[in-house]
Amino acid sequence: MESNFISKPASTELKVEPNLLELRGGRMSYPWEGVQKELDWLPGGYLNKAYECIDRHAIGSRRDKPALLWEGKKGETETYTFFQLKRETDKFANVLLGLGLKRGDRVFFFMERVPEQYIAIFGALKVGAVAGPLFSAFGPEPVKDRLLDSGARILITQPSLRRKIAGILPELPNLEKIVVVNKYGRDSTPLAEGDLSYEALMEQASDDFQIAQTTMNDYSIMHYTSGTTGKPKGAVHRHFAIVQQYITGKWVLDFHEDDIYWCTADPGWVTGTSYGMLAPWSNGVTQLVHEGGFHARTWYELIEKYKVTVWYTAPTAIRMLMKAGEELPRERDLSSLRHINSVGEPLNPEAIAWGHPVFEQAIHDTWWQTETGAILIANYAFMDVRPGSMGKPLPGIEAAVLDQKYQPLPADTDGMLAIRPGWPSMFQTYWNNTEMYNSRFRNGWYITGDQARYDQDGYFWFVGRTDDVINTAGHLVGPFEVESILLEHPAVVEAGVIGKPDPIAMEVVKAFVAVKDGVEESEELLRDVHRFARTKLAAAVAPREIEFLPSLPKTRSGKIMRRLLKARELGLPEGDTSTLEEG
Ligand code: 6R9
């Protein structure tokens, strides 16, 4: 099978879903053809993200250039050059081979932001496996869902995180091996029976490894993302996505050879891999990784200490910096910063206005999704920022706003944000869920699930989501996931979950619950339900607020009417309630 956007022969058939080949219909032109040539590729036309990000630099002029500057939670520091990363990832690839990992197998990572996570992920890519990083703040339930659905064979984790999920491990029939990274031997508890020590395995491993002959269409990375209904879906990306991750690093993040780049996202979310690993390293750029979480003072200190030049962060973080006041940034020299970008939620004009005097530049908003794999709409470095706008589509990206019949709408009209399929970093499937994947494509468009409009000058403006998915601090939360956990609490019979507007986090998760007959609604019970949800989920996605209701509004077919709960919460008109349950 031939593809019209590959410059070197692929060794195997395209693994693209058939409907997409139809959608492409041969009419797309691919401005990335030139870009593909900027990558090195492997002999025979093979493509592997790990080679593009690490090996090609390690065997070339960037051999001794720092790739990773790491600062730990306790202020520990480590530096890895591209050469050192090559050696470590080669070793870990051998470790995985030794454990029987094969091409296409899933290997998952439940780790803090330590160098070993980066090494392990690229090691897995070298073997040709599919890497699935998980957010370390997750509780056992989200981890279980993801490991079960993906059928991961190997999990790489750390002692305290392993303890957190110990209860779910016996429920994972496909999970064969657990590799535990005990950094600095910090943890004194002995390895659980059957677990393997990362350090011991690495000590034995050879640093001679031949990267798997992965094709451009072989799967490389997967991230689970939430929808309105059902469990989260595993959006799968192929090695070819690197083309777009690489070029958006240049075009949008404006990477230059001497940059020190800092992406504040965790690899458990797509920004933390596409822009916390793939974009900077495919460009041979040095990046800072900070293990710790948000802390205003520390963040300014890090920018000064590492002389960060390019910074990619999120609106909630910027609003938290705003809240921390103007004194802190004044105490630090932030003059190294040349270019700042943001993603994940709408970047409000106030945040840009606040940032302008503090950073002496505008913060540039960018738009994309787990499914898009890379930035598709952006305020480019050279473009005048229109505060509140997501910017313009990238070269080669056709974005549109559609009506209910999936027909394009004119400028200044709200509708569904859609993208013409076929861009290099487009997701290739939802794991085990082709039906859901296909449902995202309509009338020749990929339907993003966002509502937007564009103005006469072609700038796109975010309006909202078309579904009930909650965006809290840039993390997408599916109401269904939270509701199903709440229903597991012995006192709860009904649960409805909405996003409640919040000045810092954009939205916070708010739950309404009805309790079983005979159960008393007390403060103590409320605290218990809170605690229950936090232990099972993660503080980041568990409800911030829970309220008792005698019963929840439902449609005749028994669906909880989240829309109505939200309207009531906000004091808005309740709209059409004709499908509401009577009585
Ligand atoms: C990269 C990432 C995607 C959803 C997306 C939209 C929201 C992202 C945005 C934005 C307004 C922006 N979103 N960027 N909303 N302005 N610049 O965040 O992926 O976790 O899949 O979230 O986030 O709703 O559809 P993901």
CSV table of C-alpha atoms in Angstrom, one decimal, residues 58-415:
chain,number,residue,atom,x,y,z
A,58,ALA,CA,24.4,11.0,20.5
A,59,ILE,CA,26.3,9.8,17.4
A,60,GLY,CA,26.5,13.4,16.0
A,61,SER,CA,27.7,16.8,17.1
A,62,ARG,CA,25.4,17.0,20.1
A,63,ARG,CA,27.1,13.9,21.7
A,64,ASP,CA,28.1,15.8,24.9
A,65,LYS,CA,25.4,18.3,24.9
A,66,PRO,CA,23.2,18.1,28.0
A,67,ALA,CA,19.8,16.7,27.0
A,68,LEU,CA,18.3,16.5,30.5
A,69,LEU,CA,18.9,18.8,33.5
A,70,TRP,CA,17.0,17.3,36.4
A,71,GLU,CA,16.2,18.8,39.7
A,72,GLY,CA,14.7,16.5,42.3
A,73,LYS,CA,12.1,17.3,44.9
A,74,LYS,CA,14.8,17.7,47.5
A,75,GLY,CA,17.0,19.9,45.3
A,76,GLU,CA,19.1,17.0,44.1
A,77,THR,CA,20.5,17.6,40.6
A,78,GLU,CA,21.5,15.3,37.7
A,79,THR,CA,22.6,16.0,34.1
A,80,TYR,CA,22.4,13.6,31.2
A,81,THR,CA,24.0,14.3,27.9
A,82,PHE,CA,22.5,12.9,24.7
A,83,PHE,CA,25.3,10.3,24.8
A,84,GLN,CA,24.5,9.2,28.3
A,85,LEU,CA,20.8,9.0,27.5
A,86,LYS,CA,21.7,6.8,24.5
A,87,ARG,CA,23.7,4.5,26.7
A,88,GLU,CA,21.0,4.3,29.4
A,89,THR,CA,18.1,3.8,27.0
A,90,ASP,CA,20.1,1.1,25.1
A,91,LYS,CA,20.6,-0.7,28.4
A,92,PHE,CA,17.0,-0.4,29.4
A,93,ALA,CA,15.9,-1.7,26.0
A,94,ASN,CA,18.1,-4.7,26.6
A,95,VAL,CA,16.5,-5.1,30.0
A,96,LEU,CA,13.0,-5.1,28.4
A,97,LEU,CA,14.1,-7.6,25.8
A,98,GLY,CA,15.4,-9.8,28.5
A,99,LEU,CA,12.0,-9.7,30.2
A,100,GLY,CA,10.5,-11.0,27.0
A,101,LEU,CA,8.9,-7.7,25.8
A,102,LYS,CA,8.1,-7.8,22.1
A,103,ARG,CA,7.2,-5.2,19.5
A,104,GLY,CA,3.7,-3.9,20.0
A,105,ASP,CA,3.5,-5.0,23.6
A,106,ARG,CA,2.3,-2.4,26.1
A,107,VAL,CA,4.6,-1.2,28.9
A,108,PHE,CA,3.3,1.3,31.4
A,109,PHE,CA,5.0,3.8,33.7
A,110,PHE,CA,3.6,4.9,37.1
A,111,MET,CA,6.4,7.1,38.2
A,112,GLU,CA,7.4,10.6,39.4
A,113,ARG,CA,9.3,12.9,37.1
A,114,VAL,CA,12.7,11.2,37.6
A,115,PRO,CA,15.2,10.6,34.9
A,116,GLU,CA,14.5,6.9,35.0
A,117,GLN,CA,11.0,7.5,33.7
A,118,TYR,CA,12.5,9.2,30.6
A,119,ILE,CA,15.1,6.5,30.2
A,120,ALA,CA,12.5,3.7,30.6
A,121,ILE,CA,10.1,5.2,28.1
A,122,PHE,CA,12.7,5.7,25.4
A,123,GLY,CA,14.0,2.2,26.1
A,124,ALA,CA,10.6,0.9,25.5
A,125,LEU,CA,10.3,2.8,22.2
A,126,LYS,CA,13.6,1.3,21.1
A,127,VAL,CA,12.2,-2.2,21.5
A,128,GLY,CA,9.2,-1.2,19.4
A,129,ALA,CA,6.8,-1.4,22.4
A,130,VAL,CA,3.9,0.9,23.1
A,131,ALA,CA,4.7,3.2,26.1
A,132,GLY,CA,1.9,4.3,28.4
A,133,PRO,CA,2.9,6.9,31.0
A,134,LEU,CA,0.4,7.3,33.9
A,135,PHE,CA,-0.1,10.4,36.1
A,136,SER,CA,1.7,9.7,39.4
A,137,ALA,CA,-1.0,11.4,41.4
A,138,PHE,CA,-3.6,8.8,40.3
A,139,GLY,CA,-5.1,6.6,42.9
A,140,PRO,CA,-5.6,2.8,42.3
A,141,GLU,CA,-8.8,3.0,40.2
A,142,PRO,CA,-7.6,5.0,37.3
A,143,VAL,CA,-4.4,3.0,37.2
A,144,LYS,CA,-6.4,-0.3,37.2
A,145,ASP,CA,-8.7,0.9,34.4
A,146,ARG,CA,-5.7,1.8,32.2
A,147,LEU,CA,-3.6,-1.3,32.8
A,148,LEU,CA,-6.6,-3.6,32.3
A,149,ASP,CA,-7.7,-1.9,29.1
A,150,SER,CA,-4.2,-1.7,27.5
A,151,GLY,CA,-3.3,-5.2,28.6
A,152,ALA,CA,0.1,-3.9,29.7
A,153,ARG,CA,2.6,-6.7,30.3
A,154,ILE,CA,5.2,-4.7,32.2
A,155,LEU,CA,4.9,-1.8,34.7
A,156,ILE,CA,7.7,0.4,35.8
A,157,THR,CA,7.1,2.1,39.0
A,158,GLN,CA,8.6,3.4,42.3
A,159,PRO,CA,8.2,1.9,45.8
A,160,SER,CA,5.7,4.4,47.3
A,161,LEU,CA,3.6,4.4,44.1
A,162,ARG,CA,3.7,0.6,44.0
A,163,ARG,CA,2.3,0.6,47.6
A,164,LYS,CA,-0.5,2.9,46.6
A,165,ILE,CA,-1.7,0.4,44.0
A,166,ALA,CA,-0.8,-2.9,45.7
A,167,GLY,CA,-4.5,-3.8,46.1
A,168,ILE,CA,-5.3,-3.7,42.3
A,169,LEU,CA,-2.3,-5.7,41.1
A,170,PRO,CA,-3.9,-9.2,41.6
A,171,GLU,CA,-6.7,-8.0,39.3
A,172,LEU,CA,-4.5,-7.5,36.3
A,173,PRO,CA,-4.2,-10.8,34.4
A,174,ASN,CA,-1.9,-9.5,31.7
A,175,LEU,CA,0.6,-7.8,34.0
A,176,GLU,CA,3.6,-10.1,34.2
A,177,LYS,CA,6.4,-8.0,35.6
A,178,ILE,CA,6.9,-5.1,37.9
A,179,VAL,CA,10.2,-3.2,37.7
A,180,VAL,CA,10.8,-0.9,40.7
A,181,VAL,CA,13.1,2.1,40.6
A,182,ASN,CA,14.4,2.8,44.0
A,183,LYS,CA,16.1,6.1,43.4
A,184,TYR,CA,19.1,6.6,45.7
A,185,GLY,CA,17.9,3.6,47.7
A,186,ARG,CA,15.6,6.2,49.3
A,187,ASP,CA,13.1,3.5,50.2
A,188,SER,CA,14.1,0.9,52.8
A,189,THR,CA,11.2,-1.5,52.3
A,190,PRO,CA,12.4,-4.7,50.6
A,191,LEU,CA,11.1,-5.5,47.1
A,192,ALA,CA,7.8,-7.3,47.0
A,193,GLU,CA,8.0,-10.9,46.0
A,194,GLY,CA,8.3,-11.3,42.2
A,195,ASP,CA,9.2,-7.6,41.7
A,196,LEU,CA,12.4,-6.7,39.9
A,197,SER,CA,14.9,-4.1,40.8
A,198,TYR,CA,15.6,-1.5,38.1
A,199,GLU,CA,19.1,-0.8,39.5
A,200,ALA,CA,20.0,-4.5,39.6
A,201,LEU,CA,18.7,-5.2,36.0
A,202,MET,CA,20.5,-2.1,34.7
A,203,GLU,CA,23.8,-3.2,36.3
A,204,GLN,CA,23.7,-6.4,34.3
A,205,ALA,CA,22.5,-5.0,31.0
A,206,SER,CA,24.6,-4.5,27.9
A,207,ASP,CA,24.7,-1.0,26.4
A,208,ASP,CA,24.8,-2.4,22.9
A,209,PHE,CA,21.3,-2.3,21.4
A,210,GLN,CA,20.0,-2.3,17.8
A,211,ILE,CA,16.8,-0.2,17.6
A,212,ALA,CA,13.8,-2.2,16.4
A,213,GLN,CA,12.8,-1.7,12.8
A,214,THR,CA,9.6,0.2,13.5
A,215,THR,CA,7.7,1.7,10.6
A,216,MET,CA,6.3,5.1,10.6
A,217,ASN,CA,2.9,3.6,11.4
A,218,ASP,CA,3.9,1.4,14.3
A,219,TYR,CA,2.3,2.5,17.5
A,220,SER,CA,4.6,4.3,20.0
A,221,ILE,CA,2.8,6.1,22.8
A,222,MET,CA,-0.6,5.9,24.2
A,223,HIS,CA,-2.4,8.3,26.6
A,224,TYR,CA,-5.8,7.7,28.2
A,225,THR,CA,-8.3,10.6,27.8
A,226,SER,CA,-11.7,11.1,29.2
A,227,GLY,CA,-15.0,11.4,27.4
A,228,THR,CA,-18.6,12.1,28.6
A,229,THR,CA,-19.5,8.4,28.9
A,230,GLY,CA,-17.7,5.3,29.8
A,231,LYS,CA,-14.1,4.7,30.9
A,232,PRO,CA,-11.2,6.8,29.5
A,233,LYS,CA,-10.1,5.8,26.1
A,234,GLY,CA,-6.5,5.0,25.1
A,235,ALA,CA,-5.5,7.4,22.3
A,236,VAL,CA,-2.7,5.7,20.4
A,237,HIS,CA,0.0,7.5,18.5
A,238,ARG,CA,2.4,6.3,15.9
A,239,HIS,CA,6.2,6.9,15.4
A,240,PHE,CA,5.4,9.3,12.5
A,241,ALA,CA,3.9,11.8,15.0
A,242,ILE,CA,7.5,12.9,15.6
A,243,VAL,CA,7.4,14.8,12.3
A,244,GLN,CA,4.8,17.2,13.8
A,245,GLN,CA,6.2,17.2,17.3
A,246,TYR,CA,9.6,18.2,15.8
A,247,ILE,CA,8.3,20.9,13.6
A,248,THR,CA,6.0,22.5,16.1
A,249,GLY,CA,9.0,22.7,18.4
A,250,LYS,CA,10.6,24.8,15.8
A,251,TRP,CA,7.6,26.8,14.5
A,252,VAL,CA,5.6,27.3,17.7
A,253,LEU,CA,8.0,26.9,20.6
A,254,ASP,CA,10.7,28.7,18.5
A,255,PHE,CA,13.5,26.3,19.5
A,256,HIS,CA,17.1,27.4,18.9
A,257,GLU,CA,20.3,25.4,19.5
A,258,ASP,CA,21.2,27.1,22.8
A,259,ASP,CA,17.8,27.1,24.4
A,260,ILE,CA,17.1,25.8,27.8
A,261,TYR,CA,13.5,24.7,27.7
A,262,TRP,CA,11.2,23.9,30.5
A,263,CYS,CA,7.8,22.1,30.1
A,264,THR,CA,6.0,22.0,33.3
A,265,ALA,CA,3.6,19.2,32.4
A,266,ASP,CA,3.8,15.7,33.7
A,267,PRO,CA,4.4,12.8,31.3
A,268,GLY,CA,1.1,11.3,32.5
A,269,TRP,CA,-0.6,13.8,30.3
A,270,VAL,CA,0.1,14.3,26.6
A,271,THR,CA,1.8,17.6,26.9
A,272,GLY,CA,4.4,15.9,29.2
A,273,THR,CA,5.4,13.5,26.4
A,274,SER,CA,4.8,15.4,23.2
A,275,TYR,CA,6.4,18.6,24.6
A,276,GLY,CA,8.2,17.2,27.7
A,277,MET,CA,10.2,14.7,25.6
A,278,LEU,CA,9.6,14.4,21.9
A,279,ALA,CA,9.6,18.0,20.7
A,280,PRO,CA,12.6,19.3,22.5
A,281,TRP,CA,14.8,16.2,22.1
A,282,SER,CA,13.9,15.7,18.4
A,283,ASN,CA,15.3,19.3,18.1
A,284,GLY,CA,18.4,18.4,20.1
A,285,VAL,CA,17.3,21.0,22.7
A,286,THR,CA,18.4,20.9,26.4
A,287,GLN,CA,15.5,20.6,28.7
A,288,LEU,CA,14.9,21.0,32.4
A,289,VAL,CA,12.8,18.5,34.3
A,290,HIS,CA,11.6,19.4,37.8
A,291,GLU,CA,10.4,16.6,39.9
A,292,GLY,CA,8.5,18.8,42.4
A,293,GLY,CA,5.0,20.2,41.9
A,294,PHE,CA,3.9,23.8,41.6
A,295,HIS,CA,5.4,26.3,44.1
A,296,ALA,CA,5.6,29.9,43.0
A,297,ARG,CA,8.8,30.8,44.7
A,298,THR,CA,10.6,27.6,43.4
A,299,TRP,CA,9.3,28.1,39.9
A,300,TYR,CA,10.8,31.6,39.7
A,301,GLU,CA,14.0,30.3,41.2
A,302,LEU,CA,14.3,27.5,38.7
A,303,ILE,CA,13.9,30.0,35.8
A,304,GLU,CA,16.7,32.1,37.2
A,305,LYS,CA,19.0,29.2,38.2
A,306,TYR,CA,18.7,27.3,34.9
A,307,LYS,CA,18.4,30.5,32.7
A,308,VAL,CA,15.3,29.0,31.1
A,309,THR,CA,14.7,30.6,27.7
A,310,VAL,CA,11.6,28.8,26.4
A,311,TRP,CA,8.8,27.9,28.7
A,312,TYR,CA,5.7,25.8,28.1
A,313,THR,CA,3.1,25.9,30.9
A,314,ALA,CA,-0.6,26.1,31.6
A,315,PRO,CA,-3.2,28.8,32.4
A,316,THR,CA,-3.9,27.5,35.9
A,317,ALA,CA,-0.2,27.7,36.7
A,318,ILE,CA,-0.1,31.2,35.4
A,319,ARG,CA,-3.1,32.2,37.5
A,320,MET,CA,-1.5,30.7,40.5
A,321,LEU,CA,1.6,32.7,39.9
A,322,MET,CA,-0.6,35.8,39.6
A,323,LYS,CA,-2.2,35.0,42.9
A,324,ALA,CA,1.3,34.7,44.5
A,325,GLY,CA,1.9,38.4,43.8
A,326,GLU,CA,4.4,40.6,42.0
A,327,GLU,CA,7.1,40.6,44.7
A,328,LEU,CA,8.3,37.1,44.1
A,329,PRO,CA,9.2,37.6,40.4
A,330,ARG,CA,10.8,41.0,41.2
A,331,GLU,CA,13.2,39.2,43.5
A,332,ARG,CA,14.5,37.0,40.6
A,333,ASP,CA,16.2,37.7,37.3
A,334,LEU,CA,13.9,36.3,34.7
A,335,SER,CA,15.5,38.0,31.8
A,336,SER,CA,16.6,34.7,30.2
A,337,LEU,CA,13.0,34.0,29.2
A,338,ARG,CA,12.6,34.6,25.5
A,339,HIS,CA,9.4,32.8,24.6
A,340,ILE,CA,6.4,31.6,26.8
A,341,ASN,CA,3.6,29.3,25.7
A,342,SER,CA,0.5,28.0,27.3
A,343,VAL,CA,-1.9,25.1,26.7
A,344,GLY,CA,-4.6,23.0,28.2
A,345,GLU,CA,-7.4,25.5,28.9
A,346,PRO,CA,-8.4,28.9,27.8
A,347,LEU,CA,-5.7,31.5,28.6
A,348,ASN,CA,-7.7,34.5,29.8
A,349,PRO,CA,-6.6,38.0,28.6
A,350,GLU,CA,-6.0,39.0,32.3
A,351,ALA,CA,-3.3,36.4,32.6
A,352,ILE,CA,-1.6,37.7,29.5
A,353,ALA,CA,-1.9,41.3,30.7
A,354,TRP,CA,-0.5,40.3,34.1
A,355,GLY,CA,2.4,38.4,32.5
A,356,HIS,CA,3.4,41.2,30.2
A,357,PRO,CA,5.3,43.4,32.7
A,358,VAL,CA,6.4,40.5,34.8
A,359,PHE,CA,8.0,38.5,31.9
A,360,GLU,CA,8.4,41.5,29.5
A,361,GLN,CA,6.6,39.5,26.8
A,362,ALA,CA,3.2,38.1,25.9
A,363,ILE,CA,2.3,34.6,26.8
A,364,HIS,CA,1.4,32.6,23.6
A,365,ASP,CA,-1.6,30.4,23.7
A,366,THR,CA,-1.6,27.1,21.8
A,367,TRP,CA,-4.4,24.6,21.2
A,368,TRP,CA,-4.3,20.9,20.8
A,369,GLN,CA,-5.5,17.6,22.3
A,370,THR,CA,-4.4,14.1,23.3
A,371,GLU,CA,-5.9,13.0,20.0
A,372,THR,CA,-4.1,15.5,17.9
A,373,GLY,CA,-0.7,14.6,19.3
A,374,ALA,CA,0.8,18.0,18.7
A,375,ILE,CA,-0.1,21.6,18.5
A,376,LEU,CA,-2.5,22.4,15.7
A,377,ILE,CA,-3.5,26.0,16.4
A,378,ALA,CA,-1.2,28.6,17.9
A,379,ASN,CA,-0.1,32.1,18.4
A,380,TYR,CA,3.3,31.8,16.7
A,381,ALA,CA,6.3,33.5,18.1
A,382,PHE,CA,6.3,36.1,15.3
A,383,MET,CA,2.6,36.7,15.4
A,384,ASP,CA,0.8,39.5,17.2
A,385,VAL,CA,-0.9,37.8,20.1
A,386,ARG,CA,-4.6,38.4,20.2
A,387,PRO,CA,-5.3,38.0,24.0
A,388,GLY,CA,-8.0,35.4,24.5
A,389,SER,CA,-7.5,33.8,21.1
A,390,MET,CA,-5.9,30.3,20.6
A,391,GLY,CA,-4.2,31.7,17.4
A,392,LYS,CA,-4.2,30.3,13.9
A,393,PRO,CA,-3.9,26.8,12.4
A,394,LEU,CA,-0.5,25.6,11.6
A,395,PRO,CA,0.7,25.4,8.0
A,396,GLY,CA,-0.9,22.2,6.5
A,397,ILE,CA,-3.7,22.2,9.1
A,398,GLU,CA,-7.2,22.8,7.9
A,399,ALA,CA,-9.4,23.9,10.8
A,400,ALA,CA,-13.1,24.7,10.5
A,401,VAL,CA,-16.1,25.5,12.6
A,402,LEU,CA,-19.1,23.2,11.7
A,403,ASP,CA,-22.8,23.4,12.2
A,404,GLN,CA,-25.0,20.5,13.5
A,405,LYS,CA,-24.9,18.9,10.0
A,406,TYR,CA,-21.1,19.0,9.9
A,407,GLN,CA,-21.1,21.8,7.3
A,408,PRO,CA,-18.5,24.6,7.6
A,409,LEU,CA,-19.8,27.9,9.1
A,410,PRO,CA,-18.6,31.4,8.2
A,411,ALA,CA,-16.5,33.6,10.4
A,412,ASP,CA,-17.7,35.0,13.7
A,413,THR,CA,-20.1,32.1,14.2
A,414,ASP,CA,-20.0,29.6,17.1
A,415,GLY,CA,-19.9,25.9,16.1
